[in-house]
mmCIF file of C-alpha atoms in Angstrom:
data_model
loop_
_atom_site.group_PDB
_atom_site.id
_atom_site.type_symbol
_atom_site.label_atom_id
_atom_site.label_comp_id
_atom_site.label_asym_id
_atom_site.label_seq_id
_atom_site.Cartn_x
_atom_site.Cartn_y
_atom_site.Cartn_z
ATOM 1 C CA MET A 1 -126.982 5.793 97.324
ATOM 2 C CA ALA A 2 -130.435 5.033 98.760
ATOM 3 C CA ASP A 3 -132.128 6.839 95.810
ATOM 4 C CA GLU A 4 -130.020 4.873 93.339
ATOM 5 C CA ALA A 5 -131.032 1.605 95.027
ATOM 6 C CA ALA A 6 -134.736 2.617 94.760
ATOM 7 C CA MET A 7 -134.182 3.434 91.141
ATOM 8 C CA ARG A 8 -132.787 -0.032 90.475
ATOM 9 C CA GLN A 9 -135.736 -1.601 92.309
ATOM 10 C CA GLN A 10 -138.138 0.445 90.101
ATOM 11 C CA ALA A 11 -136.291 -0.694 86.973
ATOM 12 C CA GLU A 12 -136.722 -4.303 88.126
ATOM 13 C CA VAL A 13 -140.447 -3.760 88.552
ATOM 14 C CA VAL A 14 -140.751 -2.488 85.000
ATOM 15 C CA ARG A 15 -138.726 -5.472 83.731
ATOM 16 C CA ARG A 16 -141.034 -7.958 85.475
ATOM 17 C CA LEU A 17 -144.137 -6.236 84.201
ATOM 18 C CA LYS A 18 -142.964 -6.521 80.679
ATOM 19 C CA GLN A 19 -141.910 -10.135 81.237
ATOM 20 C CA ASP A 20 -145.375 -10.951 82.628
ATOM 21 C CA LYS A 21 -147.018 -9.116 79.758
ATOM 22 C CA ALA A 22 -148.857 -6.707 81.982
ATOM 23 C CA GLU A 23 -151.337 -4.118 80.714
ATOM 24 C CA PRO A 24 -149.649 -1.305 78.660
ATOM 25 C CA ASP A 25 -151.098 1.399 80.893
ATOM 26 C CA GLU A 26 -149.577 -0.277 83.999
ATOM 27 C CA ILE A 27 -146.195 -0.542 82.337
ATOM 28 C CA ALA A 28 -146.346 3.104 81.173
ATOM 29 C CA LYS A 29 -147.231 4.187 84.682
ATOM 30 C CA GLU A 30 -144.242 2.422 86.150
ATOM 31 C CA VAL A 31 -141.909 3.657 83.415
ATOM 32 C CA ALA A 32 -143.022 7.202 84.215
ATOM 33 C CA LYS A 33 -142.068 6.616 87.874
ATOM 34 C CA LEU A 34 -138.691 5.371 86.762
ATOM 35 C CA LEU A 35 -138.063 8.434 84.545
ATOM 36 C CA GLU A 36 -139.103 10.771 87.344
ATOM 37 C CA MET A 37 -136.642 9.157 89.747
ATOM 38 C CA LYS A 38 -133.884 9.372 87.156
ATOM 39 C CA ALA A 39 -134.635 13.084 86.712
ATOM 40 C CA GLN A 40 -134.378 13.708 90.469
ATOM 41 C CA LEU A 41 -131.005 11.986 90.588
ATOM 42 C CA GLY A 42 -129.883 14.166 87.658
ATOM 43 C CA GLY A 43 -129.081 11.281 85.325
ATOM 44 C CA ASP A 44 -125.614 11.194 83.783
ATOM 45 C CA GLU A 45 -125.385 15.004 84.014
ATOM 46 C CA GLY A 46 -125.388 14.885 87.774
ATOM 47 C CA LYS A 47 -122.400 12.573 87.915
ATOM 48 C CA HIS A 48 -118.957 13.962 88.613
ATOM 49 C CA LYS A 49 -116.896 14.166 85.418
ATOM 50 C CA PHE A 50 -113.243 13.046 85.993
ATOM 51 C CA VAL A 51 -110.782 15.461 84.308
ATOM 52 C CA LEU A 52 -107.183 14.489 83.681
ATOM 53 C CA LYS A 53 -105.008 17.405 84.636
ATOM 54 C CA THR A 54 -102.099 18.338 86.846
ATOM 55 C CA PRO A 55 -102.821 20.191 90.145
ATOM 56 C CA LYS A 56 -102.834 23.962 89.994
ATOM 57 C CA GLY A 57 -99.340 25.423 89.950
ATOM 58 C CA THR A 58 -97.649 22.230 88.727
ATOM 59 C CA ARG A 59 -96.762 20.786 85.336
ATOM 60 C CA ASP A 60 -95.397 17.679 83.666
ATOM 61 C CA TYR A 61 -91.907 17.611 82.071
ATOM 62 C CA GLY A 62 -91.436 15.539 78.916
ATOM 63 C CA PRO A 63 -88.232 13.885 77.650
ATOM 64 C CA LYS A 64 -86.906 17.043 75.963
ATOM 65 C CA GLN A 65 -87.294 19.181 79.068
ATOM 66 C CA MET A 66 -85.820 16.475 81.241
ATOM 67 C CA ALA A 67 -82.793 16.117 78.932
ATOM 68 C CA ILE A 68 -82.094 19.839 79.392
ATOM 69 C CA ARG A 69 -82.614 19.564 83.163
ATOM 70 C CA GLU A 70 -80.247 16.637 83.315
ATOM 71 C CA ARG A 71 -77.547 18.563 81.389
ATOM 72 C CA VAL A 72 -77.958 21.525 83.765
ATOM 73 C CA PHE A 73 -77.976 19.489 86.918
ATOM 74 C CA ASN A 74 -74.886 17.511 85.834
ATOM 75 C CA ALA A 75 -72.955 20.735 85.286
ATOM 76 C CA ILE A 76 -74.036 22.194 88.574
ATOM 77 C CA ILE A 77 -73.267 19.004 90.610
ATOM 78 C CA ALA A 78 -69.864 18.557 88.970
ATOM 79 C CA CYS A 79 -68.946 22.066 89.917
ATOM 80 C CA PHE A 80 -70.082 21.654 93.501
ATOM 81 C CA LYS A 81 -68.024 18.449 93.829
ATOM 82 C CA ARG A 82 -64.918 20.154 92.413
ATOM 83 C CA HIS A 83 -65.188 22.561 95.253
ATOM 84 C CA GLY A 84 -65.379 19.836 97.857
ATOM 85 C CA ALA A 85 -69.096 19.900 98.628
ATOM 86 C CA GLU A 86 -70.962 16.922 99.978
ATOM 87 C CA VAL A 87 -74.566 16.110 99.079
ATOM 88 C CA ILE A 88 -77.300 15.622 101.682
ATOM 89 C CA ASP A 89 -81.046 14.960 101.421
ATOM 90 C CA THR A 90 -83.848 15.753 103.869
ATOM 91 C CA PRO A 91 -87.550 14.677 104.014
ATOM 92 C CA VAL A 92 -89.944 16.467 101.714
ATOM 93 C CA PHE A 93 -91.951 17.269 104.842
ATOM 94 C CA GLU A 94 -90.949 18.521 108.218
ATOM 95 C CA LEU A 95 -92.619 18.929 111.655
ATOM 96 C CA LYS A 96 -94.799 21.968 111.319
ATOM 97 C CA GLU A 97 -93.199 23.586 114.397
ATOM 98 C CA THR A 98 -89.766 23.359 112.639
ATOM 99 C CA LEU A 99 -91.003 25.575 109.778
ATOM 100 C CA THR A 100 -93.318 27.896 111.722
ATOM 101 C CA GLY A 101 -92.079 31.427 112.240
ATOM 102 C CA LYS A 102 -89.024 31.112 110.011
ATOM 103 C CA TYR A 103 -90.317 32.959 106.963
ATOM 104 C CA GLY A 104 -92.153 36.037 108.297
ATOM 105 C CA GLU A 105 -95.265 36.855 106.314
ATOM 106 C CA ASP A 106 -94.454 34.054 103.887
ATOM 107 C CA SER A 107 -95.308 31.446 106.542
ATOM 108 C CA LYS A 108 -98.818 31.576 105.310
ATOM 109 C CA LEU A 109 -97.658 30.007 102.032
ATOM 110 C CA ILE A 110 -96.560 26.765 103.752
ATOM 111 C CA TYR A 111 -98.559 23.653 102.812
ATOM 112 C CA ASP A 112 -99.875 22.025 105.989
ATOM 113 C CA LEU A 113 -100.625 18.325 106.068
ATOM 114 C CA LYS A 114 -103.252 16.493 108.082
ATOM 115 C CA ASP A 115 -102.276 15.014 111.395
ATOM 116 C CA GLN A 116 -100.566 11.656 110.756
ATOM 117 C CA GLY A 117 -99.663 9.446 113.686
ATOM 118 C CA GLY A 118 -99.933 12.330 116.139
ATOM 119 C CA GLU A 119 -97.527 14.674 114.276
ATOM 120 C CA LEU A 120 -98.446 17.951 112.643
ATOM 121 C CA LEU A 121 -96.488 18.104 109.374
ATOM 122 C CA SER A 122 -95.850 20.632 106.593
ATOM 123 C CA LEU A 123 -94.243 20.380 103.131
ATOM 124 C CA ARG A 124 -90.809 22.020 103.126
ATOM 125 C CA TYR A 125 -90.886 25.664 101.907
ATOM 126 C CA ASP A 126 -87.197 25.867 101.083
ATOM 127 C CA LEU A 127 -84.032 23.859 101.700
ATOM 128 C CA THR A 128 -82.400 26.243 104.205
ATOM 129 C CA VAL A 129 -84.479 25.564 107.301
ATOM 130 C CA PRO A 130 -84.217 21.754 106.860
ATOM 131 C CA PHE A 131 -80.443 22.227 106.494
ATOM 132 C CA ALA A 132 -80.285 24.201 109.726
ATOM 133 C CA ARG A 133 -82.351 21.437 111.464
ATOM 134 C CA TYR A 134 -79.965 18.819 110.060
ATOM 135 C CA LEU A 135 -76.919 20.632 111.431
ATOM 136 C CA ALA A 136 -78.479 21.023 114.849
ATOM 137 C CA MET A 137 -79.664 17.416 115.065
ATOM 138 C CA ASN A 138 -76.273 16.012 114.048
ATOM 139 C CA LYS A 139 -74.203 18.609 115.959
ATOM 140 C CA ILE A 140 -72.266 19.574 112.817
ATOM 141 C CA THR A 141 -70.189 22.753 113.108
ATOM 142 C CA ASN A 142 -68.366 22.738 109.743
ATOM 143 C CA ILE A 143 -69.633 21.490 106.459
ATOM 144 C CA LYS A 144 -69.726 22.409 102.779
ATOM 145 C CA ARG A 145 -72.894 20.886 101.285
ATOM 146 C CA TYR A 146 -75.183 21.058 98.283
ATOM 147 C CA HIS A 147 -78.792 20.016 97.972
ATOM 148 C CA ILE A 148 -80.952 20.028 94.810
ATOM 149 C CA ALA A 149 -84.587 19.155 95.471
ATOM 150 C CA LYS A 150 -88.244 20.203 95.124
ATOM 151 C CA VAL A 151 -89.896 22.632 97.477
ATOM 152 C CA TYR A 152 -93.578 23.608 97.829
ATOM 153 C CA ARG A 153 -95.293 26.958 98.240
ATOM 154 C CA ARG A 154 -99.027 27.601 98.512
ATOM 155 C CA ASP A 155 -98.697 30.679 96.336
ATOM 156 C CA ASN A 156 -100.840 32.132 93.578
ATOM 157 C CA PRO A 157 -99.148 30.537 90.580
ATOM 158 C CA ALA A 158 -98.295 32.500 87.444
ATOM 159 C CA MET A 159 -97.486 29.732 84.973
ATOM 160 C CA THR A 160 -96.604 32.066 82.138
ATOM 161 C CA ARG A 161 -93.995 33.717 84.261
ATOM 162 C CA GLY A 162 -92.557 30.505 85.622
ATOM 163 C CA ARG A 163 -94.090 30.865 89.067
ATOM 164 C CA TYR A 164 -95.122 27.391 90.297
ATOM 165 C CA ARG A 165 -96.278 25.858 93.532
ATOM 166 C CA GLU A 166 -93.783 22.950 93.096
ATOM 167 C CA PHE A 167 -90.329 23.775 91.907
ATOM 168 C CA TYR A 168 -86.644 22.954 92.346
ATOM 169 C CA GLN A 169 -84.221 24.849 94.551
ATOM 170 C CA CYS A 170 -80.477 24.457 94.288
ATOM 171 C CA ASP A 171 -78.549 25.229 97.458
ATOM 172 C CA PHE A 172 -74.793 25.405 98.062
ATOM 173 C CA ASP A 173 -73.840 26.346 101.681
ATOM 174 C CA ILE A 174 -70.626 26.631 103.630
ATOM 175 C CA ALA A 175 -71.392 26.396 107.314
ATOM 176 C CA GLY A 176 -68.809 27.033 110.027
ATOM 177 C CA GLN A 177 -65.951 29.342 110.911
ATOM 178 C CA PHE A 178 -63.785 30.487 108.010
ATOM 179 C CA ASP A 179 -61.615 33.489 107.097
ATOM 180 C CA PRO A 180 -63.760 36.601 106.315
ATOM 181 C CA MET A 181 -65.102 36.708 102.757
ATOM 182 C CA ILE A 182 -63.377 33.482 101.638
ATOM 183 C CA PRO A 183 -66.649 31.483 101.390
ATOM 184 C CA ASP A 184 -68.328 34.453 99.718
ATOM 185 C CA ALA A 185 -65.570 34.602 97.082
ATOM 186 C CA GLU A 186 -65.807 30.811 96.456
ATOM 187 C CA CYS A 187 -69.578 31.087 95.933
ATOM 188 C CA LEU A 188 -68.988 33.762 93.235
ATOM 189 C CA LYS A 189 -66.390 31.511 91.613
ATOM 190 C CA ILE A 190 -68.907 28.616 91.563
ATOM 191 C CA VAL A 191 -71.537 30.752 89.912
ATOM 192 C CA GLN A 192 -69.006 31.883 87.248
ATOM 193 C CA GLU A 193 -67.922 28.321 86.532
ATOM 194 C CA ILE A 194 -71.471 26.971 86.129
ATOM 195 C CA LEU A 195 -72.688 29.801 83.894
ATOM 196 C CA SER A 196 -69.564 29.450 81.748
ATOM 197 C CA ASP A 197 -70.001 25.654 81.467
ATOM 198 C CA LEU A 198 -73.591 26.045 80.356
ATOM 199 C CA GLN A 199 -72.565 28.405 77.633
ATOM 200 C CA LEU A 200 -75.370 30.850 78.184
ATOM 201 C CA GLY A 201 -73.450 33.785 76.570
ATOM 202 C CA ASP A 202 -72.152 36.911 78.271
ATOM 203 C CA PHE A 203 -73.334 37.455 81.816
ATOM 204 C CA LEU A 204 -72.807 39.930 84.690
ATOM 205 C CA ILE A 205 -72.773 38.882 88.317
ATOM 206 C CA LYS A 206 -74.049 41.549 90.716
ATOM 207 C CA VAL A 207 -72.998 41.433 94.369
ATOM 208 C CA ASN A 208 -75.145 42.766 97.218
ATOM 209 C CA ASP A 209 -74.072 43.260 100.833
ATOM 210 C CA ARG A 210 -76.604 42.742 103.514
ATOM 211 C CA ARG A 211 -74.874 45.366 105.688
ATOM 212 C CA ILE A 212 -75.913 48.049 103.243
ATOM 213 C CA LEU A 213 -79.560 47.032 103.702
ATOM 214 C CA ASP A 214 -79.078 46.910 107.474
ATOM 215 C CA GLY A 215 -77.709 50.453 107.403
ATOM 216 C CA MET A 216 -80.671 51.695 105.314
ATOM 217 C CA PHE A 217 -83.144 50.129 107.813
ATOM 218 C CA ALA A 218 -81.236 51.737 110.721
ATOM 219 C CA VAL A 219 -81.389 55.185 109.175
ATOM 220 C CA CYS A 220 -85.084 54.696 108.576
ATOM 221 C CA GLY A 221 -85.657 53.762 112.202
ATOM 222 C CA VAL A 222 -86.887 50.196 111.620
ATOM 223 C CA PRO A 223 -87.384 48.369 114.928
ATOM 224 C CA ASP A 224 -85.871 44.894 115.377
ATOM 225 C CA SER A 225 -89.380 43.389 115.675
ATOM 226 C CA LYS A 226 -90.217 44.566 112.113
ATOM 227 C CA PHE A 227 -86.859 43.655 110.569
ATOM 228 C CA ARG A 228 -87.829 40.220 109.208
ATOM 229 C CA THR A 229 -91.206 41.453 107.846
ATOM 230 C CA ILE A 230 -89.628 44.365 106.044
ATOM 231 C CA CYS A 231 -86.884 42.190 104.601
ATOM 232 C CA SER A 232 -89.520 39.908 103.178
ATOM 233 C CA SER A 233 -91.302 42.883 101.603
ATOM 234 C CA VAL A 234 -88.070 44.325 100.144
ATOM 235 C CA ASP A 235 -87.234 40.863 98.739
ATOM 236 C CA LYS A 236 -90.274 41.073 96.524
ATOM 237 C CA LEU A 237 -89.157 44.355 94.921
ATOM 238 C CA ASP A 238 -87.400 44.430 91.568
ATOM 239 C CA LYS A 239 -83.674 44.521 92.331
#
C-alpha cells in the first residue's frame, strides 16, 4: 500500500509539472520514475484476478436438476411418513470433540472450523453421529426418524464419478428395543417402495449381515483394537 501511495504522489508531481509547463526533459525524467515504480508494482498484471467458480468438490444445481431432486425427495419423504417416521434436523456443524474418533481413519476427512467463541467446531461428516448425540442429549430411547441433509468431507473429489465434498445423505433409523429383525425387514420394505415409486426399472436388493464380516475377522485373528480401522478399509472395497 505504501508503494501505491508513493506512485500516486509521483503521478501528481508529473501532473503539476505539465500544468506549470515545465521543461520537457524534467517532465520526461519524472515520467520515467513513474513508469519504473509501476513496473516494480507489477502494474495490472500483478493484481489478483477474481475468478467466478464454485469451491473444489462442489457444484451448482439448476432448475432441471432441482426439479428431479424435488421429485425424488418427495417420494422418499412420503414413504418415510407412511412408515411412521418423524423428521429431525441438527446443526450443520458440531463440537469437534463430538465427531473426533467416530470414523477411524476417515476422521482426517472432517472439515475443522476456526475457534469461534471459545468452541472448536467441525462440519458434520455424516448424519449418524449427530443423531446419536441428539438421542443422548434428549434421553430418547425409542424413535423412528428420518433426516435428509448435506454433509461435508474433505476428500479428494472425483466430479466425473459423482464424488463431491458437499453432498446429501438420506437417513432412516429405528432406535430402541424391538423384536429381532422386524426393523431390518421394514427398512427393506421401504427401499422397495421408494425404488418402485421412482420407476427406475427392475432392481435387485442385496442383503448383507454384519455377523458374517465379524466371523471373517475372528477367523483372521483381527484384534479388537484394529476392528474399526479394518472395517473402514473393507468398506472401500467393491462389494
